[in-house]
């Protein structure tokens, strides 16, 4: 590649800056993927991406001081991809800062003396993936397609691996680098008549732990379960959510945890009469919902980078250390997301988003298999799909079951059931949970493309609201 | 020739060197097909919360992507590095990937023929390039809009945002087609929120103005009356806050175009994508109940249902001169007299099912993504002439007990496009042929062919509105496509209506 090393781009931009403060982010991405369907590969790609973000800060003399003690500051943000003309990008962001008023999220640039975080040195080159990472998968797929053809099945899916190398520098002297590998493998097997369909997915940072044959075995077992088909009506059922389905719901829950929305009375975490529900119990079981950059196997960036401010994140906070954050502890709401300025106004600690999400029930050790074995009658789900918020007051979500609903009777799977549309709130799911299993790595099928690092328990939930039948298979 | 607003501005990029380097190398490697895209995407997004700037994005994405077919296998490679050597290197990478995956290739890939179009230019119609309007001026407009609403009775919060995109795209393939195109689109949105702190509930009301393929002139009133819509928001919100909760049951629905476009998108648009019907999206977006064996026979809806797919509608978000496989934009029937008669195609899907030519539905949302089959503007036609056809009031007058639905909000549909559930911005009770005030907590739920089978009447051309979305998702890795859907008001009999508060209770 003929482009400049990322750390040089950061330094050149900072040197070109004429503003009162400047933050520069370079995100360098290397990605490879194989997509397949109908027992053949379909689109196979690789790409090199790089985005440079320049944030310029301008002090606004005479404006009222920001509540958190930051000098009133205007901000301009500009970004571009490729071998960027850094000078032009800096001037663009400065031009925007020149015409902007004081930013409501103003806060001092992050102190560079904190823990460095990230791996390697700031001057190290970006880390690249290679199509070779997927060689084992491609070989395995060739065999899997042949077996599927002879069994009368169709396989579809996607395998992708990428590495994002992030470089962050500020005019306050902060320099950070973080390398984030991430991968996903998803496989769907369908009977040729389309009546039976099963899914298995996994997140992986290296693909060393991905074995296509093991995926096939899981899917074959479930296709076997589906030889007996049972039609059940809409209604309220006891369900077993496998860790992947729990992840679908908990990621939705996590995205609703805006501190500011809650304070303004427009969130499921707003307390009646004003204020937030922080400190209130949410569920009878002592669940813990956390993010932690040091979570084994789910490691993610120990500092914040963002190219755009939002309700709960701020470009002023770039470089802010991200630590272990317990959003829910012993079933009680403990934290909501805040950038520093909003946290200062609310009198709480800032809580930036964390790049992973873990739900645990302390002491839980049973597997999903154990939980099936102790089920008198219930529905075992596989994953959820097309999840959308219906009512933000209750965080009511709708969506579908997909690629595998099974009837469990007296401890055994006795057949496959039609799909359902559900209407449920993840808050209600936690409140109605009567059992949780051990926490293991899980992949949300709905949200996994951008929240790949989750670990969840299987949940047994009473009275899960299946609103109507879906004839989809 | 340029048919619309203005030429793509790619003159500073080494277009000819990049495309020649990539295509010549691909040809030398024995690729039977190669197409290269060099693109620049300018995106600006500004969001204000209660009159203060929350988010600004001013982004420029450039890059080059090359797709090849070699020995029947597809390879794609892309980079943001626009040096001709890097472009030539893409050919080696793409061909190498095609070779590497050939071992798992079930059958060779073919693409439907398309006549070469030579060197052509095209632009969507617009007056003011929205990315030439400074971010500060965008902030000023949203600040003005917010200021009119903040402090209005019943309004506790105001969110105002605008997304503006200019997509400049240069395409060339081995047959000699070389297209240079510009597409311009904008989407302003204003939402007001009312909070009832005592009960811990809240409601919102959002503008119904759709995203459009226009320039900044849209915000000044070209194609939409912003002043009128903003003026109404506070009273509409206040009425919604005080409205009774709906009683769940079966109702006749009159659905406004501002809501129906999304139902068309989900239950007709996606269901008639041939790649889905053939199983190519089985692992992600899903398949379709509208399988190819039912082409020409599937009773999709009532006889008044006529749905057209096109990439030619003025101001349509999926409108192009040529698609991302070099196929000219076209218009085609999908449902005629209530029967499935067509699919949306790209060149590969066309061959896969024996169609002689693609109807031009390939799109890639970025130079770094491979083109896949994406949605045309899929639109329900209004009542045919002669005569103006029914007004919305005419449709309402034919309902004794029903609900009138306006504006889209929540949406969800299953992976074969049978079972869907939608909410909206506002719902009015219909009693004895007249509107009788707003309702709260409404969702409607149906199965696709039952729903369209219950379509009793469509409004006339005077009720027709082009709605749409900037963010339709499909594919892995995920791609986002803009698409428009036009439709008249329409009357549906006997649809299940849910109360969303009841759904949430135990």
Tab-separated table of C-alpha atoms in Angstrom, chain A residues 261-277 391-395, chain B residues 193-203 241 440 501:
chain	number	residue	atom	x	y	z
A	261	UNK	CA	-32.852	10.173	27.971
A	262	UNK	CA	-33.656	8.682	31.380
A	263	UNK	CA	-33.255	12.018	33.147
A	264	UNK	CA	-35.521	13.700	30.637
A	265	UNK	CA	-38.326	11.269	31.318
A	266	UNK	CA	-38.200	9.605	27.913
A	267	UNK	CA	-36.707	6.220	28.585
A	268	UNK	CA	-37.743	2.937	30.195
A	269	UNK	CA	-35.135	3.878	32.819
A	270	UNK	CA	-36.934	7.129	33.754
A	271	UNK	CA	-38.515	7.059	37.197
A	272	UNK	CA	-42.126	8.150	37.525
A	273	UNK	CA	-42.114	11.565	39.147
A	274	UNK	CA	-38.692	12.465	37.732
A	275	UNK	CA	-35.119	11.247	37.860
A	276	UNK	CA	-33.801	7.870	36.789
A	277	UNK	CA	-34.244	4.318	37.995
A	391	UNK	CA	-42.910	1.163	22.557
A	392	UNK	CA	-39.971	3.047	24.099
A	393	UNK	CA	-41.868	3.564	27.374
A	394	UNK	CA	-41.763	-0.143	28.225
A	395	UNK	CA	-38.947	-1.064	25.813
B	193	UNK	CA	-41.594	14.762	22.489
B	194	UNK	CA	-44.081	15.250	25.299
B	195	UNK	CA	-43.370	13.841	28.761
B	196	UNK	CA	-45.962	13.051	31.414
B	197	UNK	CA	-43.593	12.867	34.341
B	198	UNK	CA	-46.208	11.906	36.869
B	199	UNK	CA	-47.155	8.705	35.094
B	200	UNK	CA	-43.676	8.091	33.703
B	201	UNK	CA	-44.891	7.955	30.111
B	202	UNK	CA	-44.073	9.957	26.997
B	203	UNK	CA	-45.095	10.274	23.360
B	241	UNK	CA	-50.954	12.564	24.607
B	440	UNK	CA	-52.747	5.677	21.156
B	501	UNK	CA	-49.511	-1.625	26.135
